[in-house]
XYZ file of C-alpha atoms in Angstrom:
730
model
C -96.174 45.892 0.213
C -92.474 45.494 -1.627
C -90.184 44.815 0.800
C -86.658 47.357 0.985
C -83.795 46.819 3.722
C -85.557 50.167 5.199
C -88.687 47.807 6.302
C -86.194 44.885 6.821
C -84.325 47.802 9.142
C -87.315 48.339 10.960
C -88.564 44.499 11.795
C -85.227 45.012 14.141
C -82.953 43.252 11.255
C -79.326 44.590 10.310
C -78.786 45.729 6.812
C -76.230 43.220 6.482
C -78.235 40.211 7.382
C -80.986 41.732 5.300
C -78.314 41.296 2.683
C -77.525 38.268 3.904
C -81.746 36.611 3.518
C -81.582 38.116 -0.152
C -78.528 35.915 -0.737
C -79.810 32.735 0.708
C -82.820 33.613 -1.692
C -81.811 34.805 -4.010
C -84.303 37.001 -3.781
C -85.997 40.101 -2.511
C -88.194 38.313 0.457
C -91.860 39.002 0.438
C -93.748 40.600 3.478
C -94.860 37.562 5.321
C -91.104 35.799 4.862
C -89.583 38.754 5.894
C -91.673 38.491 9.378
C -90.320 34.854 9.645
C -86.414 35.375 9.385
C -86.972 38.994 11.235
C -88.734 36.844 13.847
C -86.227 33.585 13.734
C -83.307 36.020 13.326
C -83.800 37.979 16.485
C -81.852 38.060 19.373
C -84.798 36.593 21.871
C -85.019 33.244 19.560
C -81.621 32.980 17.529
C -79.757 33.765 20.662
C -77.483 34.745 18.066
C -75.179 36.987 20.476
C -75.378 33.995 23.359
C -75.116 31.127 21.620
C -71.412 30.099 21.565
C -70.834 31.111 25.410
C -73.748 29.232 26.278
C -72.558 26.358 24.888
C -69.732 26.042 27.459
C -71.640 25.661 30.295
C -72.129 22.208 31.648
C -75.945 20.739 30.963
C -75.227 16.960 31.908
C -75.572 14.791 34.819
C -76.305 11.741 36.185
C -79.785 12.560 37.109
C -80.472 15.541 34.229
C -82.701 13.356 31.626
C -83.091 16.657 29.016
C -80.664 19.589 29.237
C -81.136 22.442 26.962
C -82.731 22.519 23.853
C -86.189 21.816 24.641
C -89.138 23.454 26.381
C -87.735 22.785 29.743
C -84.838 20.712 31.397
C -86.492 17.150 32.918
C -84.220 15.903 36.217
C -84.557 12.728 37.592
C -86.037 12.288 40.946
C -86.142 8.614 41.602
C -88.814 6.250 41.379
C -90.605 6.693 37.792
C -90.279 10.600 39.126
C -89.000 13.590 37.170
C -88.925 17.212 37.455
C -89.223 19.796 34.338
C -89.052 23.070 34.926
C -87.370 26.029 33.613
C -87.161 29.776 33.887
C -88.486 32.274 31.111
C -88.236 36.229 31.139
C -90.914 38.588 30.257
C -89.057 42.289 31.025
C -89.652 44.125 27.815
C -93.876 43.401 27.966
C -94.373 43.626 31.599
C -92.497 47.815 31.210
C -94.808 48.442 28.818
C -98.288 46.962 30.530
C -97.592 45.416 34.225
C -100.579 42.855 34.349
C -100.557 41.277 31.285
C -97.108 41.646 30.478
C -96.553 39.789 34.367
C -99.095 37.361 33.699
C -99.054 36.333 29.977
C -95.467 35.767 31.646
C -95.948 33.258 34.080
C -98.757 31.213 31.264
C -95.416 31.058 28.760
C -93.401 29.236 31.063
C -96.317 27.040 32.559
C -96.892 25.950 28.800
C -93.866 24.891 28.311
C -93.889 22.423 30.912
C -96.818 21.528 30.505
C -96.160 20.729 27.117
C -93.725 18.531 27.693
C -96.967 16.174 29.492
C -95.668 17.515 33.393
C -98.350 18.610 35.441
C -97.186 22.152 36.985
C -96.916 22.048 41.363
C -95.235 25.108 41.838
C -94.486 28.604 40.711
C -91.741 31.061 41.740
C -90.011 34.362 39.952
C -87.504 37.054 40.556
C -88.396 40.871 39.832
C -86.607 43.866 40.077
C -87.758 47.174 39.639
C -86.206 50.708 39.639
C -85.253 53.149 42.612
C -88.360 53.712 45.216
C -88.021 57.207 44.536
C -88.673 56.752 40.845
C -91.941 58.112 39.469
C -93.087 54.629 37.640
C -91.780 51.683 40.446
C -94.956 52.036 42.452
C -97.110 51.249 39.987
C -95.126 49.375 37.969
C -94.748 46.848 41.455
C -98.584 46.857 42.193
C -99.094 45.811 38.544
C -96.925 42.917 38.299
C -97.583 41.217 41.542
C -101.296 41.689 40.385
C -100.440 39.888 36.917
C -97.936 37.113 38.740
C -100.990 36.845 41.465
C -104.017 36.617 38.672
C -103.021 34.110 36.386
C -101.068 31.229 38.577
C -103.636 31.386 41.436
C -106.531 31.312 38.264
C -104.621 28.223 37.275
C -104.378 26.395 40.923
C -100.380 26.105 40.496
C -98.738 27.706 44.753
C -96.769 30.163 44.429
C -94.084 28.990 46.741
C -90.717 31.730 46.558
C -89.723 34.372 44.430
C -87.354 37.620 45.432
C -88.163 41.633 44.475
C -84.699 43.648 43.908
C -84.701 47.392 43.822
C -81.639 49.249 42.368
C -82.161 52.960 40.233
C -80.797 51.094 36.578
C -83.788 49.083 36.629
C -86.031 52.669 36.240
C -86.367 52.143 32.577
C -86.283 48.735 32.491
C -87.711 46.481 35.015
C -87.675 42.336 34.933
C -90.348 40.026 35.508
C -88.739 36.494 35.216
C -91.184 33.368 35.654
C -90.384 30.037 36.615
C -92.237 27.212 36.810
C -91.673 23.290 38.218
C -93.834 20.267 37.014
C -94.196 16.856 37.870
C -94.142 13.645 35.461
C -93.395 10.634 34.578
C -90.070 9.559 32.963
C -91.474 7.211 30.570
C -94.240 9.765 29.523
C -92.213 12.873 28.630
C -93.139 15.306 25.427
C -90.562 15.898 22.720
C -90.932 19.069 20.344
C -89.224 17.248 17.237
C -91.270 16.347 14.611
C -90.657 13.054 12.882
C -92.258 10.803 9.760
C -94.042 12.071 7.064
C -97.392 13.356 5.356
C -98.215 13.496 9.168
C -101.383 16.121 10.521
C -100.334 19.603 12.446
C -102.989 20.545 14.514
C -103.870 23.611 16.188
C -104.869 23.887 19.529
C -106.338 26.492 22.062
C -107.995 29.795 21.368
C -108.236 31.569 18.252
C -105.595 33.783 17.039
C -105.698 37.027 17.179
C -103.542 40.901 16.306
C -102.193 40.690 20.281
C -98.530 40.540 20.803
C -97.843 40.960 16.731
C -93.593 41.489 16.775
C -93.394 40.563 21.067
C -90.651 38.226 20.200
C -88.913 41.449 17.899
C -89.720 43.925 20.688
C -87.993 42.091 23.582
C -84.916 42.235 21.229
C -85.245 45.790 21.313
C -83.650 48.837 22.933
C -86.653 51.196 24.352
C -87.044 55.216 23.724
C -89.684 57.978 24.104
C -91.935 55.719 22.209
C -92.587 52.936 24.195
C -97.041 53.527 24.887
C -96.175 52.516 21.082
C -95.265 49.438 21.992
C -98.660 48.364 23.873
C -100.175 46.588 20.932
C -97.087 44.285 21.442
C -98.371 43.104 24.334
C -100.422 39.387 24.495
C -103.184 39.278 26.611
C -103.723 36.579 28.903
C -106.983 33.934 29.689
C -105.609 31.552 32.590
C -108.881 29.999 32.068
C -108.215 29.361 28.943
C -104.910 28.296 29.788
C -106.035 25.843 32.729
C -108.999 24.515 29.697
C -105.716 23.792 27.670
C -103.493 22.021 30.247
C -106.458 19.740 31.023
C -106.947 18.845 27.308
C -103.349 18.370 26.423
C -102.811 16.085 29.259
C -106.055 14.182 28.721
C -104.512 13.692 24.800
C -100.952 12.981 26.127
C -102.079 9.454 27.752
C -102.293 7.986 24.744
C -100.491 7.549 22.107
C -101.582 9.947 20.195
C -99.132 13.020 19.318
C -95.947 12.598 18.236
C -94.582 16.071 18.476
C -96.034 19.450 20.020
C -95.081 22.913 21.301
C -95.962 25.632 22.750
C -97.155 29.076 20.272
C -94.481 31.341 22.550
C -92.298 33.989 21.299
C -93.362 34.551 17.733
C -96.220 32.068 18.048
C -96.939 29.869 14.870
C -93.669 30.888 13.370
C -91.440 30.032 16.068
C -93.591 26.937 16.486
C -93.243 25.325 13.539
C -90.253 26.140 12.713
C -88.048 24.585 15.006
C -90.621 21.448 14.974
C -89.541 20.769 11.436
C -85.591 22.073 12.050
C -85.132 20.042 14.842
C -87.267 16.678 12.708
C -84.809 17.580 9.691
C -87.917 18.469 7.696
C -90.700 20.439 6.030
C -93.981 21.346 6.918
C -96.800 22.774 4.660
C -99.695 25.114 6.119
C -102.703 26.288 5.064
C -103.266 29.261 7.324
C -107.094 29.619 5.835
C -107.584 27.003 8.417
C -106.170 29.101 11.583
C -108.973 29.957 13.957
C -108.719 33.496 14.202
C -111.041 35.873 16.100
C -110.611 38.598 14.231
C -111.205 39.977 10.352
C -109.312 40.246 7.763
C -106.152 38.523 9.559
C -102.925 38.421 6.654
C -100.692 35.483 6.590
C -97.795 37.762 8.239
C -100.511 38.340 11.787
C -101.208 34.970 11.491
C -97.578 33.779 11.595
C -96.088 36.395 13.868
C -99.318 37.042 16.359
C -98.272 36.407 20.232
C -101.854 35.675 21.330
C -101.693 33.288 23.975
C -102.802 29.910 25.127
C -101.823 27.924 22.015
C -100.336 24.731 21.115
C -98.887 22.870 17.517
C -99.523 19.500 17.874
C -97.867 17.148 15.207
C -100.508 13.982 15.356
C -100.265 10.499 14.087
C -102.282 9.740 11.674
C -106.016 8.716 11.940
C -105.797 10.695 15.797
C -107.532 13.211 14.070
C -111.187 12.912 15.729
C -110.250 11.919 18.656
C -107.879 14.678 19.242
C -110.950 17.149 17.894
C -113.279 15.405 20.570
C -111.136 15.646 23.388
C -110.599 19.753 23.037
C -114.228 19.748 21.775
C -115.190 18.338 25.558
C -112.685 21.228 26.866
C -114.596 23.869 24.716
C -110.805 24.972 22.898
C -110.425 25.342 19.362
C -109.062 22.249 17.067
C -107.988 22.290 13.512
C -106.043 20.961 10.860
C -103.758 23.578 9.454
C -101.307 21.707 7.885
C -98.580 18.771 7.361
C -95.252 17.111 7.450
C -93.016 16.766 4.585
C -89.860 15.685 2.686
C -88.927 19.178 1.043
C -87.372 20.708 4.305
C -88.996 23.902 3.605
C -91.442 26.066 4.576
C -94.503 25.670 2.222
C -97.851 28.086 3.379
C -100.885 29.014 1.847
C -103.360 31.395 2.142
C -107.027 31.825 0.204
C -105.380 29.076 -2.109
C -102.451 30.961 -3.028
C -98.552 30.038 -1.724
C -97.181 32.844 0.057
C -93.881 31.429 1.464
C -91.420 28.759 0.120
C -88.455 28.970 2.530
C -85.906 26.402 3.549
C -86.131 25.460 7.162
C -82.102 25.473 7.021
C -82.479 29.479 6.269
C -84.271 30.329 9.446
C -82.705 28.302 11.639
C -79.476 27.017 11.322
C -78.680 29.262 8.899
C -79.451 32.338 11.290
C -76.573 35.007 12.648
C -74.042 33.815 15.132
C -71.968 36.278 16.492
C -68.568 36.459 18.257
C -68.991 40.025 19.712
C -66.133 42.238 20.372
C -65.638 42.428 24.323
C -64.396 43.973 27.585
C -62.881 42.084 30.169
C -63.774 43.627 33.574
C -61.131 44.449 36.247
C -61.541 43.155 39.701
C -62.023 46.160 41.876
C -59.709 46.849 44.564
C -60.559 46.544 48.014
C -62.060 49.798 50.093
C -59.108 51.002 52.989
C -61.773 51.908 55.504
C -61.764 54.947 57.988
C -62.544 52.894 61.496
C -63.149 55.548 63.149
C -66.663 55.908 60.697
C -67.910 53.576 63.239
C -67.774 55.319 66.158
C -70.559 57.183 65.300
C -72.438 53.871 64.823
C -75.263 51.809 66.957
C -75.211 48.110 66.248
C -79.242 48.526 66.740
C -79.632 51.818 64.337
C -77.764 49.859 61.615
C -79.183 46.874 62.036
C -82.884 48.110 62.333
C -81.980 50.499 59.022
C -80.375 47.351 57.055
C -83.964 45.389 58.279
C -85.897 48.136 56.295
C -84.153 48.652 53.235
C -86.206 47.784 50.102
C -83.774 44.971 49.134
C -83.669 43.296 52.987
C -87.420 44.088 54.378
C -89.705 41.482 54.352
C -92.173 40.786 50.855
C -95.019 39.584 52.641
C -97.052 42.378 50.808
C -96.004 40.081 47.925
C -96.312 36.796 48.469
C -99.787 37.207 50.546
C -101.421 37.771 47.384
C -100.203 34.617 45.531
C -101.864 31.267 46.490
C -98.727 28.906 47.712
C -101.058 26.288 49.768
C -103.531 25.727 46.671
C -103.394 21.857 45.734
C -102.311 21.311 49.336
C -99.047 19.964 48.833
C -96.984 22.929 50.050
C -94.616 22.598 53.253
C -92.478 25.434 52.490
C -94.120 28.932 52.425
C -92.812 32.046 50.791
C -90.002 33.979 52.599
C -88.350 31.009 53.917
C -84.766 30.135 51.915
C -86.762 27.860 49.433
C -90.168 26.637 49.158
C -90.875 23.322 48.892
C -93.463 20.754 48.120
C -94.188 17.150 48.300
C -94.587 15.223 45.516
C -98.122 13.815 46.295
C -98.328 9.908 47.601
C -95.029 9.911 48.227
C -92.466 10.743 51.021
C -90.448 13.032 48.636
C -90.286 16.538 48.620
C -88.819 19.243 46.005
C -87.087 22.439 47.053
C -86.539 25.577 45.220
C -85.679 28.379 45.320
C -84.689 31.865 43.096
C -81.480 34.145 43.068
C -79.890 37.019 41.536
C -77.126 39.592 42.590
C -76.169 42.180 40.594
C -73.994 44.288 42.415
C -71.915 41.654 42.905
C -71.829 40.645 38.694
C -71.843 45.047 38.286
C -68.333 44.938 40.551
C -67.577 41.649 39.018
C -68.982 39.271 36.238
C -67.208 36.548 37.396
C -66.870 36.214 40.771
C -70.984 37.242 41.055
C -71.687 34.401 38.862
C -69.856 31.726 40.775
C -71.580 33.946 43.420
C -75.143 33.452 42.341
C -74.981 29.513 41.738
C -74.237 29.059 45.225
C -76.248 31.007 47.057
C -79.149 29.243 45.402
C -76.944 25.846 46.600
C -76.790 27.189 49.609
C -80.839 27.947 49.752
C -81.525 24.355 48.842
C -78.819 23.228 51.434
C -80.748 25.168 54.222
C -83.672 23.248 53.576
C -82.039 19.892 53.547
C -82.328 19.318 49.349
C -79.719 17.707 47.754
C -79.441 19.899 44.654
C -79.764 18.452 41.653
C -79.647 21.163 38.096
C -80.462 24.731 37.868
C -82.205 26.913 34.955
C -81.044 30.848 34.532
C -82.433 33.842 33.201
C -79.560 35.648 31.966
C -80.818 39.453 31.752
C -77.743 41.801 30.210
C -77.789 44.995 28.383
C -77.044 45.378 24.215
C -74.887 43.116 23.696
C -73.276 45.047 20.565
C -71.618 47.367 23.468
C -68.240 45.632 24.503
C -69.268 46.170 28.037
C -72.007 44.475 28.420
C -70.929 41.520 26.662
C -67.982 41.418 28.724
C -70.355 41.231 31.903
C -71.859 38.297 30.003
C -69.307 36.670 28.979
C -67.883 36.838 32.304
C -71.355 35.533 34.369
C -71.491 32.953 32.172
C -67.844 31.853 32.417
C -68.448 31.840 36.716
C -72.015 30.262 36.131
C -70.293 27.344 33.818
C -67.444 27.122 36.959
C -69.348 26.960 39.983
C -72.084 24.455 38.348
C -69.712 22.511 37.143
C -67.427 21.882 40.854
C -70.500 21.658 42.463
C -71.889 19.847 39.870
C -75.076 21.280 39.625
C -75.622 21.828 35.731
C -77.217 23.714 34.047
C -80.502 22.007 32.252
C -82.816 24.991 30.357
C -83.142 28.668 30.443
C -83.205 31.629 28.844
C -81.493 35.081 27.778
C -82.578 38.369 27.407
C -80.208 41.646 26.100
C -80.849 45.055 25.595
C -82.720 45.628 28.569
C -81.535 49.658 28.146
C -83.882 52.130 27.644
C -82.192 55.888 25.833
C -78.769 54.095 26.400
C -79.006 53.484 29.763
C -78.669 49.546 30.273
C -79.324 46.883 33.510
C -76.540 46.072 35.828
C -75.675 42.140 34.442
C -78.267 40.147 36.422
C -78.345 36.332 35.938
C -81.055 34.537 37.956
C -80.633 31.737 39.166
C -83.367 28.638 39.871
C -82.173 26.074 41.467
C -84.242 22.888 41.955
C -82.869 19.593 44.919
C -84.797 16.921 46.260
C -85.889 15.693 50.227
C -85.991 11.895 50.044
C -87.919 12.138 53.068
C -90.099 14.971 53.978
C -90.405 14.765 57.402
C -86.046 15.716 57.439
C -87.184 19.161 55.795
C -86.007 21.732 58.052
C -86.898 25.536 58.708
C -84.914 28.833 59.333
C -87.285 29.505 61.878
C -85.006 29.245 65.322
C -87.140 25.709 66.892
C -85.790 25.368 71.273
C -85.187 27.924 74.434
C -81.591 26.567 75.305
C -80.253 25.207 71.801
C -77.460 26.548 70.533
C -76.079 28.285 67.132
C -73.502 27.753 65.650
C -71.678 29.190 62.393
C -70.673 27.029 59.563
C -67.693 29.319 57.709
C -65.197 31.220 57.914
C -65.903 34.813 58.915
C -63.199 37.461 57.517
C -65.457 40.572 57.223
C -65.842 41.594 53.706
C -67.972 44.686 53.802
C -67.211 45.878 49.694
C -70.401 45.263 47.828
C -72.483 45.396 51.570
C -76.007 46.248 52.614
C -73.982 47.969 54.950
C -71.449 49.259 53.099
C -74.202 50.999 50.599
C -76.690 51.732 52.816
C -74.994 53.000 56.147
C -71.317 54.369 54.665
C -72.467 54.953 51.064
C -69.551 53.542 49.526
C -70.547 51.365 46.006
C -67.123 50.536 44.968
C -64.582 47.410 45.245
C -64.824 43.765 44.777
C -67.714 41.670 45.919
C -66.654 38.948 48.249
C -64.570 36.188 47.094
C -66.173 32.810 46.054
C -64.242 29.363 47.670
C -65.694 26.763 45.496
C -64.310 23.482 47.977
C -66.121 25.298 51.286
C -69.199 25.585 49.250
C -69.065 22.148 48.296
C -67.810 21.011 51.546
C -70.090 22.834 54.069
C -73.157 22.155 52.356
C -72.623 17.967 51.875
C -71.666 18.498 55.536
C -74.233 20.403 56.877
C -76.584 17.237 54.322
C -74.974 14.931 56.364
C -75.955 16.535 59.684
C -79.781 17.381 58.348
C -80.366 13.709 57.340
C -78.941 12.813 60.736
C -81.809 15.046 62.795
C -78.991 17.002 64.465
C -79.444 20.419 62.633
C -83.300 21.805 63.554
C -83.096 24.777 62.120
C -80.558 26.708 59.500
C -80.335 29.779 57.595
C -77.815 30.552 55.032
C -75.912 34.056 55.308
C -75.540 36.620 52.757
C -77.049 39.626 52.374
C -76.612 41.503 55.267
C -74.148 39.934 56.480
C -74.711 37.510 60.774
C -77.321 39.698 62.624
C -79.752 39.990 59.350
C -79.345 36.327 59.547
C -79.974 35.936 62.879
C -82.915 38.175 63.427
C -85.139 36.078 59.946
C -84.292 33.138 62.290
C -85.274 34.809 65.333
C -88.996 36.824 63.883
C -89.209 33.327 62.014
C -88.766 31.185 65.148
C -90.143 33.980 67.199
C -87.409 33.245 69.649
C -84.708 35.580 70.531
C -80.695 34.447 71.466
C -77.650 35.611 73.519
C -75.040 36.214 71.362
C -71.227 35.327 72.307
C -68.612 37.763 71.955
C -66.709 36.271 68.953
C -63.823 34.896 68.544
C -60.929 36.551 66.716
C -63.171 39.477 66.004
C -61.681 42.121 64.046
C -64.010 44.619 63.833
C -68.048 44.326 65.347
C -69.547 45.975 62.164
C -67.277 44.217 60.005
C -68.199 40.699 62.003
C -71.691 41.108 62.031
C -72.357 42.941 58.564
C -69.327 41.365 56.860
C -71.234 39.367 53.474
C -68.270 36.111 53.809
C -70.163 33.961 51.415
C -70.418 29.731 52.069
C -71.412 30.245 55.456
C -74.743 29.334 57.297
C -76.388 29.502 61.065
C -77.527 25.973 62.243
C -79.445 25.291 65.461
C -78.119 21.807 67.431
C -78.937 20.351 70.715
C -76.765 21.420 72.881
C -76.162 17.464 73.823
C -75.479 17.334 70.484
C -72.387 19.606 70.343
C -69.746 17.075 70.859
C -70.725 14.321 67.972
C -72.020 17.795 65.459
C -68.168 18.714 65.831
C -66.733 15.971 65.335
C -68.003 15.283 62.199
C -66.975 19.428 61.236
C -63.713 18.739 62.204
C -63.536 14.865 60.442
C -65.113 16.958 56.913
C -62.370 20.140 57.967
C -65.384 22.101 57.958
C -64.602 25.861 60.300
C -66.818 26.541 62.602
C -68.127 28.982 65.385
C -70.491 29.089 68.469
C -71.921 31.992 68.318
C -75.050 32.170 70.892
C -77.837 30.514 73.130
C -81.294 30.522 71.908
C -83.643 32.748 74.732
C -86.880 34.834 74.792
C -88.052 37.251 72.801
C -84.740 39.622 72.841
C -81.980 39.723 70.753
C -78.739 40.332 73.335
C -75.040 41.182 72.184
C -73.268 42.001 75.220
C -72.733 46.304 75.737
C -73.480 46.369 71.903
C -76.720 45.236 71.241
C -81.010 44.519 72.905
C -83.843 44.726 71.058
C -87.015 43.065 71.346
C -88.229 40.409 68.335
C -91.080 43.071 68.178
C -88.980 45.609 67.227
C -87.044 43.981 65.118
C -90.102 42.624 63.471
C -91.464 46.670 63.055
C -88.616 47.539 61.332
C -88.973 44.385 59.008
C -91.858 44.191 57.696
C -93.536 47.967 58.034
C -91.637 49.000 54.948
C -93.522 47.887 52.054
C -96.461 47.897 53.386
C -96.128 51.447 54.464
C -94.637 52.316 50.784
C -97.416 50.569 48.560
C -100.207 51.896 51.152
C -99.486 55.508 50.264
């Protein structure tokens, strides 16, 4: 095939980019070479629209061993233990083929983690779907959940937390963000940088097929009515093979055989080989005739761009080939020597004794375009002036039940019950809590992890929304008694070539950076997913934040469930009654405009650190951060979780009942304490200038607010736990 401009454009390259490729090579690339450029220069692999902005994020800290730039981030959790973690998107594939798209998303992120020598110990996910009225939503939700559960359960890795949201902006582009944590000895971490000359390049895992070709390019494309034609670009996963690959890799990692190792993820053999060589400033020579293929007559182009799953590329020490082969033979996996490192700084590819590619590594990696795109700033919306007369027709009990049954507030038990969250026996905080928690086996330590997003806040004002989602992650870890350490992010946005979308991205990143820096909560890994659009309609800006923290003594972990009759419940943080962008404003008042709640980073940090001290000292018996739905929804969730009621006091400085109880002011928590400890707790809060107020006393089954509310927990459970089950059963 003779390559021309049209073929290059069909591969997702701009006309200007194709011209630049020809200028670099001083010739027209052949079809295999064009395939390499299309993969390495697309948004998914090159980060060409985001790189200059991501560089501004804080990425270092006392506990950071490895920041962005590797397969995953690594943090120190004391002793010789470290946690490897990352979040990745698999949005486009999951919309096209929900089961396999979600399943291979889970498989891919787990490979990113165990590639670094870590055994996966926990999975989480953040999934976003279109309107519940949309014809595709129910089937997409069912397929994605089955795919996540099918892969994770077969691998024997617990899914300990997640988030599910519905919004019409995802009608044409759902989001599937998968996160994995792994445990590794911090002295035995493996990296992807190739070193040394004439070192054997080893292919291991499954055979290469034609599935997933152009998967990386498709991930950087906008959908249209021909979406069904893109199904061949979706990879097909096999969790049982991945389990074998995990065990084989960890066995090989037990000695000093491996120089570098890289998962064959997006762009398959292309990205893995080029990235390894680029990091090591080396060349690489590949003989594709040696690549194990499961389909006949595969071309070099197809072999290099295939995204068949469960494959790894390894640079071995010389003389270790036979030992390595025995290990992979034992686990019934393919093993082949397919090349070597060189001093040419080129990728040279041979097939059937013919040289089919001869391209400097630098052209594919460092010379990839980097754009500083034009963007528009989002103005902070003015606050709405709500007509207080509208409140007169509302009953708190009716409003509460309606919000509890809202798709974005209701219990997601139907989802997480399909995931195995107890396998491995170390899960001590299951899904549905502020954060999932797993013990570090054989120690007193535990690791907490949460995942959050806030598309509505980010859509209203991206800078504030970016700050908020980091703070939400921080609060969720604090609420279980974990010291927050670091975050990973998955940044899901529309077409970056549109100034509005690019502005949303830049300002969200700025907000994430400001909050992360202030909280000493650095970003150690992540992913950017652009072009989440269908027929020119994009998603709301949706940054997903995965947070990880440490509990030094897991016996001091707390949950959100109320524990004891007659204990007191306090509100930490001041309530102003901000209802713009709240679920109350949108779901009850049908008002979608207005600014998100303000973020006070000093209060976020101060309130959180003070609560951690109180938790460590044993004063706090349960806790829950106040987020979507406000105070009353948070109270109900604590009540349902602990099967206890609460007698709510009339709040001090009450502005309005609805604004007070359903407003979404930030930086707030509910905490449960013993009555006898009230003075001691007050003393600590006062000393640290933490605003607080008493909200109520724990009692039996009913939640009571004098003259305003008297409902049983059973009534509220019915409102909160039945909607999703009923929806999926219809």
